Coordinates of C-alpha atoms and ligand atoms in Angstrom, one line a residue:
M1 CA 25.8 5.4 6.2
A2 CA 26.7 9.0 7.2
S3 CA 26.9 9.7 10.9
A4 CA 24.4 12.1 12.4
K5 CA 25.7 15.7 12.7
S6 CA 23.9 18.7 13.8
K7 CA 23.8 22.2 12.2
T8 CA 21.9 25.4 12.7
V9 CA 19.4 26.5 10.2
F10 CA 16.8 29.3 10.1
F11 CA 13.1 28.8 9.4
C12 CA 10.6 31.4 8.4
S13 CA 7.8 30.9 10.9
N14 CA 5.3 32.2 8.4
C15 CA 6.0 30.1 5.3
G16 CA 8.3 27.4 6.6
N17 CA 11.2 28.1 4.2
E18 CA 14.6 27.2 5.4
Y19 CA 17.8 29.3 5.1
S20 CA 21.3 28.8 6.2
K21 CA 21.6 32.3 7.6
W22 CA 19.4 34.8 9.5
M23 CA 17.6 37.4 7.5
G24 CA 15.4 40.3 8.6
R25 CA 12.9 39.6 5.8
C26 CA 12.0 36.2 4.4
P27 CA 12.7 36.3 0.6
A28 CA 10.0 33.7 0.0
C29 CA 6.9 35.3 1.7
G30 CA 8.2 38.8 2.3
E31 CA 7.3 38.8 6.0
W32 CA 9.6 40.7 8.4
N33 CA 11.1 39.3 11.6
T34 CA 9.8 35.8 11.1
M35 CA 13.2 33.9 11.2
V36 CA 13.6 31.4 14.0
E37 CA 16.8 29.5 14.7
K38 CA 16.7 25.8 14.8
E39 CA 19.2 23.0 15.2
V40 CA 18.7 20.1 12.9
V41 CA 20.3 16.7 12.7
T42 CA 21.9 16.0 9.3
G43 CA 23.3 12.9 7.9
K44 CA 20.4 10.7 9.1
R45 CA 17.4 11.5 7.0
P46 CA 14.0 11.1 8.6
V47 CA 11.7 8.8 6.7
A48 CA 9.8 11.0 4.2
A49 CA 6.0 10.7 4.1
S50 CA 5.3 8.3 1.3
V51 CA 2.3 6.5 0.0
P52 CA 1.9 2.8 0.8
G53 CA 3.2 0.5 -1.8
A54 CA 6.2 2.7 -2.5
G55 CA 8.9 0.3 -3.6
R56 CA 6.5 -1.9 -5.4
K57 CA 7.0 -2.6 -9.1
P58 CA 5.6 -0.1 -11.7
M59 CA 2.3 -1.3 -13.2
P60 CA 0.2 -0.2 -16.1
L61 CA -2.2 2.6 -15.1
K62 CA -5.1 0.9 -16.7
D63 CA -4.7 -2.0 -14.3
V64 CA -5.0 0.1 -11.2
S65 CA -8.5 -0.5 -9.8
T66 CA -10.6 2.2 -8.2
T67 CA -14.0 1.6 -6.7
A68 CA -16.9 3.7 -5.7
E69 CA -16.4 2.7 -2.0
D70 CA -13.2 4.7 -1.9
R71 CA -15.3 7.5 -0.4
V72 CA -17.1 7.6 2.9
S73 CA -20.1 9.9 3.5
L74 CA -19.7 12.1 6.6
G75 CA -23.4 12.4 6.9
S76 CA -23.5 16.1 6.1
A77 CA -24.6 16.8 2.6
E78 CA -22.8 20.1 2.4
V79 CA -19.5 18.7 3.7
D80 CA -19.7 15.7 1.5
R81 CA -20.3 17.9 -1.5
L82 CA -17.4 20.1 -0.6
L83 CA -15.1 17.1 -0.5
G84 CA -16.3 16.0 -3.9
G85 CA -18.8 13.3 -2.7
G86 CA -17.6 12.2 0.8
I87 CA -14.2 11.9 2.3
V88 CA -11.7 9.7 0.3
K89 CA -10.4 6.7 2.3
G90 CA -6.8 7.2 3.3
S91 CA -6.9 11.0 2.7
L92 CA -5.7 13.7 5.0
V93 CA -8.0 16.7 5.2
L94 CA -6.9 19.9 6.9
M95 CA -9.6 22.0 8.3
G96 CA -8.4 25.5 9.0
G97 CA -9.9 28.6 10.5
E98 CA -9.5 31.3 13.1
P99 CA -10.0 30.3 16.7
G100 CA -13.6 30.2 17.7
I101 CA -15.0 29.9 14.2
G102 CA -16.4 26.4 14.7
K103 CA -13.8 23.9 13.7
S104 CA -14.1 21.7 16.8
T105 CA -17.9 22.1 16.7
L106 CA -18.2 20.8 13.1
S107 CA -15.6 18.0 13.5
L108 CA -17.5 16.7 16.6
Q109 CA -20.9 17.2 15.0
L110 CA -20.0 15.0 12.0
P111 CA -19.4 11.8 13.9
L112 CA -22.4 12.5 16.3
G113 CA -24.6 12.8 13.2
R114 CA -23.3 9.6 11.7
P115 CA -22.9 6.9 14.4
E116 CA -22.4 4.3 11.7
L117 CA -18.8 5.5 11.5
K118 CA -16.5 4.5 14.3
T119 CA -14.7 7.7 15.0
L120 CA -11.6 8.4 17.1
Y121 CA -11.6 12.0 18.1
V122 CA -8.2 13.1 19.5
T123 CA -8.3 16.3 21.5
G124 CA -5.2 18.2 22.4
E125 CA -7.0 21.4 23.3
E126 CA -10.0 20.5 25.4
S127 CA -10.4 18.0 28.2
V128 CA -12.5 14.9 27.7
K129 CA -15.1 16.6 30.0
Q130 CA -15.3 19.7 27.8
V131 CA -15.7 17.6 24.7
K132 CA -18.5 15.7 26.4
M133 CA -20.3 18.9 27.4
R134 CA -20.1 20.1 23.8
A135 CA -21.4 16.7 22.6
D136 CA -24.3 17.0 25.0
R137 CA -25.1 20.4 23.6
L138 CA -24.9 19.2 20.0
G139 CA -27.1 16.2 20.5
G140 CA -26.8 13.2 18.2
D141 CA -25.6 9.7 18.9
A142 CA -22.3 9.4 20.7
S143 CA -22.2 5.6 21.0
N144 CA -19.6 5.0 18.3
C145 CA -17.4 8.0 19.0
L146 CA -14.2 7.5 21.0
I147 CA -12.7 10.5 22.7
Y148 CA -8.9 10.5 23.4
S149 CA -7.1 13.3 25.1
E150 CA -3.5 13.1 24.0
T151 CA -0.8 15.2 22.3
D152 CA 2.0 12.6 21.8
M153 CA 1.8 11.5 18.2
D154 CA 3.5 8.2 18.8
A155 CA 0.7 7.3 21.3
I156 CA -2.0 8.6 19.0
I157 CA -0.8 6.5 16.0
R158 CA -0.5 3.5 18.3
E159 CA -4.1 3.9 19.6
A160 CA -5.4 4.6 16.1
D161 CA -3.8 1.4 14.9
S162 CA -5.3 -0.7 17.6
V163 CA -8.8 1.0 17.5
S164 CA -8.8 1.0 13.7
P165 CA -11.6 3.6 13.4
D166 CA -13.5 4.6 10.2
L167 CA -12.5 8.2 10.8
L168 CA -9.7 9.8 12.8
I169 CA -10.0 13.4 13.9
V170 CA -7.1 15.3 15.4
D171 CA -7.8 18.6 17.1
S172 CA -5.4 20.5 16.5
V173 CA -2.1 20.3 14.7
Q174 CA -0.6 23.0 16.8
T175 CA -1.0 21.1 20.1
M176 CA 0.4 17.8 18.9
Y177 CA 4.1 16.8 19.0
C178 CA 6.3 14.0 17.7
P179 CA 8.7 13.0 20.5
G180 CA 11.5 12.4 18.0
V181 CA 11.6 16.1 17.1
E182 CA 13.3 18.4 19.5
S183 CA 11.1 21.5 19.5
T184 CA 8.0 22.6 21.1
A185 CA 4.5 21.8 19.9
G186 CA 3.3 24.3 17.4
S187 CA 6.7 25.1 15.9
V188 CA 7.3 24.8 12.2
S189 CA 9.2 21.5 12.4
Q190 CA 6.7 19.9 14.8
I191 CA 3.8 20.9 12.6
K192 CA 5.5 19.4 9.6
E193 CA 6.3 16.2 11.4
V194 CA 2.8 15.8 12.9
A195 CA 1.2 16.3 9.5
A196 CA 3.7 13.9 7.9
A197 CA 3.1 11.2 10.5
L198 CA -0.7 11.5 10.0
L199 CA -0.3 11.4 6.3
R200 CA 1.8 8.1 6.6
F201 CA -0.9 6.7 8.9
A202 CA -3.8 7.7 6.6
K203 CA -2.1 6.3 3.4
G204 CA -0.9 3.2 5.2
S205 CA -4.2 2.3 6.9
G206 CA -6.7 3.7 4.4
I207 CA -8.4 5.5 7.3
P208 CA -9.4 9.1 6.4
V209 CA -8.0 11.7 8.8
I210 CA -9.3 15.2 9.5
L211 CA -6.7 17.5 11.0
I212 CA -7.6 20.8 12.5
G213 CA -5.3 23.8 12.2
H214 CA -5.6 27.3 13.5
I215 CA -5.0 30.1 11.1
T216 CA -2.8 33.1 11.8
K217 CA -4.1 36.6 11.4
E218 CA -2.5 36.7 7.9
G219 CA -4.9 33.9 6.9
T220 CA -2.4 31.2 6.3
I221 CA -3.1 27.8 7.8
A222 CA -1.1 26.9 10.8
G223 CA 1.1 30.0 10.3
P224 CA 3.3 27.9 8.0
K225 CA 1.9 27.5 4.6
I226 CA 3.9 24.2 4.5
L227 CA 0.9 22.1 5.5
E228 CA -1.0 22.9 2.4
H229 CA 1.1 20.9 0.1
I230 CA 1.5 17.9 2.5
V231 CA -2.3 17.3 2.8
D232 CA -4.8 16.1 0.2
V233 CA -7.6 18.5 0.9
V234 CA -7.7 22.0 2.6
L235 CA -11.0 23.2 3.9
Q236 CA -11.0 26.7 5.3
F237 CA -13.6 28.4 7.5
E238 CA -14.3 32.0 6.7
G239 CA -16.7 34.5 8.1
E240 CA -16.9 37.0 10.9
N241 CA -16.7 35.4 14.3
R242 CA -19.4 37.7 15.6
G243 CA -21.8 36.9 12.9
A244 CA -23.9 33.7 12.9
Y245 CA -22.9 32.6 9.4
R246 CA -19.7 30.7 8.5
V247 CA -18.5 29.7 5.1
L248 CA -16.5 26.6 4.6
R249 CA -14.5 26.7 1.4
S250 CA -12.3 24.1 -0.3
I251 CA -9.1 25.8 -1.2
K252 CA -7.3 22.6 -2.3
N253 CA -8.8 19.3 -3.2
R254 CA -6.9 16.5 -4.9
F255 CA -10.2 14.6 -5.3
G256 CA -12.6 17.3 -6.4
S257 CA -13.3 20.9 -7.4
T258 CA -11.8 23.8 -5.4
S259 CA -14.4 26.4 -6.2
E260 CA -17.1 24.9 -3.9
L261 CA -18.2 26.4 -0.7
A262 CA -20.7 25.5 2.0
V263 CA -22.6 27.8 4.3
F264 CA -23.4 27.1 7.9
E265 CA -25.2 29.0 10.6
M266 CA -23.9 28.8 14.2
T267 CA -26.9 28.0 16.4
G268 CA -27.3 27.1 20.1
T269 CA -27.1 23.5 19.1
G270 CA -24.2 23.5 16.7
L271 CA -23.8 24.4 13.1
R272 CA -26.8 24.2 10.8
E273 CA -26.3 23.6 7.1
V274 CA -27.6 26.5 5.0
E275 CA -28.7 24.8 1.7
N276 CA -29.6 28.0 0.0
P277 CA -26.8 30.5 0.6
S278 CA -28.7 33.3 -0.9
E279 CA -30.7 33.2 2.3
M280 CA -27.9 34.7 4.3
L281 CA -26.4 36.8 1.6
I282 CA -29.2 38.8 0.2
P283 CA -30.4 42.0 1.9
M284 CA -31.5 41.8 5.5
H285 CA -33.0 45.3 5.6
E286 CA -36.1 47.0 4.3
E287 CA -35.9 48.7 0.9
G288 CA -34.5 52.2 0.8
L289 CA -30.9 52.0 1.7
S290 CA -28.3 53.5 -0.6
G291 CA -24.9 52.0 -1.1
T292 CA -26.0 48.4 -1.6
A293 CA -26.2 46.3 -4.7
V294 CA -26.9 42.6 -5.2
C295 CA -24.5 40.5 -7.2
A296 CA -25.5 37.2 -8.9
M297 CA -22.4 35.1 -8.4
L298 CA -21.3 31.6 -9.0
D299 CA -19.5 29.4 -6.5
G300 CA -18.2 26.4 -8.3
N301 CA -21.3 25.3 -10.0
R302 CA -23.9 26.9 -7.8
P303 CA -25.3 30.3 -8.5
F304 CA -26.3 32.5 -5.5
L305 CA -27.0 36.1 -4.8
F306 CA -25.4 38.3 -2.2
E307 CA -25.2 41.9 -1.2
V308 CA -22.3 44.3 -1.8
Q309 CA -22.2 47.3 0.5
A310 CA -20.3 50.5 -0.1
L311 CA -19.9 53.7 1.8
V312 CA -18.6 56.7 0.0
S313 CA -17.9 59.9 2.1
S314 CA -15.8 63.0 1.9
A315 CA -12.3 62.4 3.2
V316 CA -11.9 63.9 6.6
Y317 CA -8.1 63.8 6.6
G318 CA -5.9 64.7 3.7
T319 CA -5.7 61.5 1.8
A320 CA -8.7 59.5 0.9
Q321 CA -9.0 56.0 2.5
R322 CA -9.9 52.9 0.6
S323 CA -10.8 49.8 2.4
A324 CA -12.4 46.5 1.4
T325 CA -13.5 43.6 3.4
G326 CA -13.8 40.3 1.5
F327 CA -12.7 42.0 -1.8
D328 CA -9.3 42.7 -3.2
V329 CA -8.5 46.4 -2.4
R330 CA -6.4 46.7 -5.5
R331 CA -9.3 45.6 -7.7
L332 CA -11.4 48.2 -5.9
N333 CA -8.8 50.9 -6.6
M334 CA -8.8 49.8 -10.3
L335 CA -12.6 50.0 -10.5
L336 CA -12.5 53.5 -8.9
A337 CA -9.9 54.6 -11.4
V338 CA -12.1 53.3 -14.2
L339 CA -15.0 55.2 -12.8
E340 CA -13.0 58.4 -12.7
R341 CA -11.3 58.1 -16.1
R342 CA -14.0 56.5 -18.2
A343 CA -17.1 58.0 -16.6
G344 CA -15.9 61.2 -15.1
F345 CA -16.8 60.5 -11.5
K346 CA -14.4 62.4 -9.2
L347 CA -13.9 60.0 -6.3
G348 CA -10.3 61.1 -5.5
Q349 CA -11.3 63.1 -2.5
K350 CA -13.7 60.5 -1.2
D351 CA -13.2 57.7 1.3
V352 CA -14.5 54.5 -0.1
F353 CA -15.3 51.5 2.1
L354 CA -16.5 48.2 0.7
N355 CA -18.0 45.2 2.4
M356 CA -19.1 41.8 1.2
A357 CA -22.2 40.5 3.1
G358 CA -21.7 37.6 5.4
G359 CA -17.9 37.9 5.7
L360 CA -17.5 36.2 2.4
R361 CA -14.3 36.6 0.4
I362 CA -15.1 37.2 -3.2
T363 CA -12.9 36.4 -6.2
D364 CA -15.6 36.1 -8.9
P365 CA -15.0 38.9 -11.4
A366 CA -18.7 39.0 -12.0
C367 CA -18.9 41.0 -8.8
D368 CA -17.3 44.2 -10.4
L369 CA -20.6 45.5 -11.7
A370 CA -22.3 45.2 -8.3
V371 CA -19.3 47.0 -6.7
I372 CA -19.6 49.9 -9.2
G373 CA -23.4 49.9 -8.6
A374 CA -22.9 50.0 -4.8
V375 CA -20.3 52.8 -5.0
L376 CA -22.4 55.0 -7.3
S377 CA -25.5 54.3 -5.2
S378 CA -23.7 55.5 -2.0
N379 CA -22.1 58.4 -3.8
F380 CA -25.4 59.8 -5.1
D381 CA -27.4 58.6 -2.1
Y382 CA -29.6 56.8 -4.6
C383 CA -31.2 53.5 -3.7
I384 CA -31.0 50.7 -6.2
P385 CA -34.4 49.0 -6.3
S386 CA -34.3 45.8 -4.3
D387 CA -35.4 43.7 -7.3
V388 CA -32.3 44.6 -9.3
C389 CA -29.1 42.5 -9.4
F390 CA -25.8 42.6 -11.4
A391 CA -23.4 40.2 -13.0
G392 CA -20.6 41.6 -15.1
E393 CA -16.9 42.1 -15.2
V394 CA -15.5 45.6 -15.7
G395 CA -12.4 46.1 -18.0
L396 CA -9.8 48.9 -17.9
S397 CA -11.5 50.9 -20.7
G398 CA -14.8 50.9 -18.8
E399 CA -16.3 48.2 -21.0
I400 CA -18.5 45.6 -19.3
R401 CA -17.5 42.1 -20.1
P402 CA -19.6 39.0 -20.1
V403 CA -19.3 36.4 -17.3
S404 CA -19.5 32.7 -17.3
Q405 CA -22.8 30.9 -17.1
A406 CA -24.8 34.1 -17.2
S407 CA -28.1 32.3 -17.9
R408 CA -27.8 30.2 -14.7
R409 CA -27.2 33.3 -12.7
A410 CA -30.2 35.0 -14.2
V411 CA -32.4 31.9 -13.6
E412 CA -31.4 31.8 -9.9
A413 CA -32.0 35.6 -9.6
A414 CA -35.5 35.1 -11.2
R415 CA -36.2 32.2 -8.8
L416 CA -35.4 34.5 -5.8
G417 CA -37.8 37.1 -7.1
F418 CA -35.5 39.5 -8.8
K419 CA -37.0 41.4 -11.7
K420 CA -34.0 42.8 -13.5
I421 CA -30.4 41.7 -14.0
F422 CA -27.7 44.0 -15.4
V423 CA -25.3 42.1 -17.7
S424 CA -22.8 42.8 -20.5
S425 CA -24.2 43.6 -23.9
Y426 CA -21.9 40.9 -25.2
T427 CA -23.5 38.2 -23.0
H428 CA -24.8 35.3 -25.0
F429 CA -27.9 33.5 -23.9
D430 CA -28.9 30.2 -25.5
T431 CA -32.4 30.6 -24.2
K432 CA -33.8 33.7 -22.7
P433 CA -34.3 33.2 -18.9
Q434 CA -38.0 33.5 -18.0
G435 CA -39.4 36.0 -15.5
I436 CA -36.5 38.4 -15.4
E437 CA -35.6 41.4 -17.6
L438 CA -32.1 41.4 -19.0
V439 CA -30.7 44.9 -19.0
K440 CA -27.7 44.8 -21.4
V441 CA -25.1 47.4 -20.9
A442 CA -21.9 47.9 -22.9
D443 CA -19.9 50.3 -20.7
I444 CA -20.1 52.3 -17.5
P445 CA -21.8 55.4 -19.0
A446 CA -24.5 53.0 -20.3
L447 CA -24.8 51.4 -16.9
V448 CA -25.2 54.9 -15.3
R449 CA -27.9 55.9 -17.8
A450 CA -29.8 52.7 -17.3
L451 CA -29.5 52.8 -13.5
F452 CA -30.2 56.4 -12.8
K453 CA -32.5 57.4 -15.6
Ligands
LIG501 P1 -15.3 26.1 18.4 O1 -16.0 25.1 17.6 O2 -14.6 25.6 19.7 O3 -14.2 26.8 17.5 P2 -12.8 26.4 17.1 O4 -12.6 25.0 17.3 O5 -12.7 26.8 15.6 O6 -11.8 27.3 17.8 O7 -16.3 27.2 18.9 C1 -17.1 27.9 18.2 C2 -17.9 29.0 18.9 O8 -19.2 28.7 18.7 C3 -17.7 29.1 20.4 O9 -17.5 30.5 20.6 C4 -19.0 28.7 21.0 C5 -20.0 28.7 19.9 N1 -21.0 27.6 19.9 C6 -22.3 27.9 19.6 O10 -22.7 29.1 19.4 N2 -23.2 26.9 19.6 C7 -22.8 25.6 19.8 O11 -23.6 24.7 19.8 C8 -21.4 25.3 20.1 C9 -20.9 23.9 20.3 C10 -20.5 26.4 20.1
LIG502 MG1 -11.3 24.1 18.7

C-alpha cells in the first residue's frame, strides 16, 4: 500500500472543481477569485461513498425485488408528491434555499405532523431550546421527535445508528464537520465528506435522510455544486423572502419527475400547503392595471395560472435597461427583438422590466406570449381584460408556436373563470374545451390585432 503523502491542490469554492495550480478564474464555472488552497493527503484513498452490497455478486436484474413499502409518507401531500410519492427509504434528499426561506421550519413541521415516524432531528445551527420554541409555535405532536444538537459527523452517525429512527434530518450541511478531514466546517472538502458520510449511512441503514443546505447568492446549493450529484434528490426553495409564498421545486430526483413544484404560504404557525397554486399567482389587484398578462402554464403535470408583470418606460440614461426577475433575460431580449423586427415596435429606447408573480422562476416556453402581452400592454398603457390568458411560444420569425397539453391549460383557465385564451393557430385540440373561447393567433401582428382591436 502506498504511504500517505500530502500535496497542495486548489479548489474552486463555487463549483468544487480541483486544480493543481492557482487560477484567477475557474475554467469550469467561470467564476473569478474563487480558488482556495488546500492540502490533501494522497496515497491513502478515503473510502468512497458506495451503496450497500457493493462487492456482492452480479445478479439478474429481473431477480431484484422492489416493494411498494420502499417509500415513506412524510405526512405532507405536497412534499410527498414532489418526492414522487413519499421519501424513498435509504435515500439522501438535499433541501436547499436561501437563509430564512423556511427550510428549518418545513423540516421540523414534517415530523411534528407525522408522529408515527420516529425522527432524529440534528441541529447544528440552533440550540435545542430554539428548536423547542419553534416546535411550540408550529404545534403538532412532538412525542416521537428527538432533537440532537451536534456538529461532529462521527457522533451523529453513532447516535443515528443506536437510535435507528425512521427519518434523519440534518440542519445544515454547512455547520457539520467530519473530524477526519482537516478543514473548517462549511469548506468544500467538509461539505463533500459530510454528504458522503450521510449517503453511506442512508444506503447502509435504509433510513431516509433529509440534509439542509444554504444556497449562495448565485443560487447554487451549498456554494459548491458538488452536492447535487452526490445526493439522490434535490429540493430547492424559491421565492421572495419578504413575500408570504414559497415555492419548493424538485430540481433533481432519481425516483421521480423533476418538473414538479409545491407552493407554501408562510403563516404565523408555519408553512401552509397551497393546493391550488393559481390562488397565489393570479392577479391580486382590481381590474384596470396595464402591464400585466396571465399565463396558463404547466408545472410537471399540473396546469396553473399566474401573472406576468412588465413595465416599459423611456430610458432615462443613454442605454436602455432590461431586467427580468424569474425569467431568462436573454429570452426577454430575444422577444423584444422579435417585437421590433417582426412587428415594428420600437422598444430600443425603452427600459423594460419584467417580473414573474410570486417570485417564481419560469422556464416553460408557453410563457412567451404572456410576456409579449404584458410588454405591449405596458407600452400602450392598455389594460388586458382580466378574463384573458395566454399560452404560446414565440419563434424568431414572430410565429406563435403551439405548446404541450394546450387543452389541459385551457380547461384549468376555464375552471378559474377565464373567458378567453390566446393560443397558436397550429394548436391541436382533441376536444374543444368548454366555457372558454380559443383565440387562435398565427403571429405577433395577429396577436396585436386580436388584442387591441
Ligand atoms: P427558517 O425556517 O429558520 O429558515 P431557514 O431554515 O431556511 O433559514 O425561517 C423562516 C422564516 O419564517 C423566519 O424568518 C421566521 C419565519 N417564520 C414564520 O413566519 N412563521 C413560523 O411559524 C415560523 C416557524 C417561522
Ligand atoms: Mg434554518
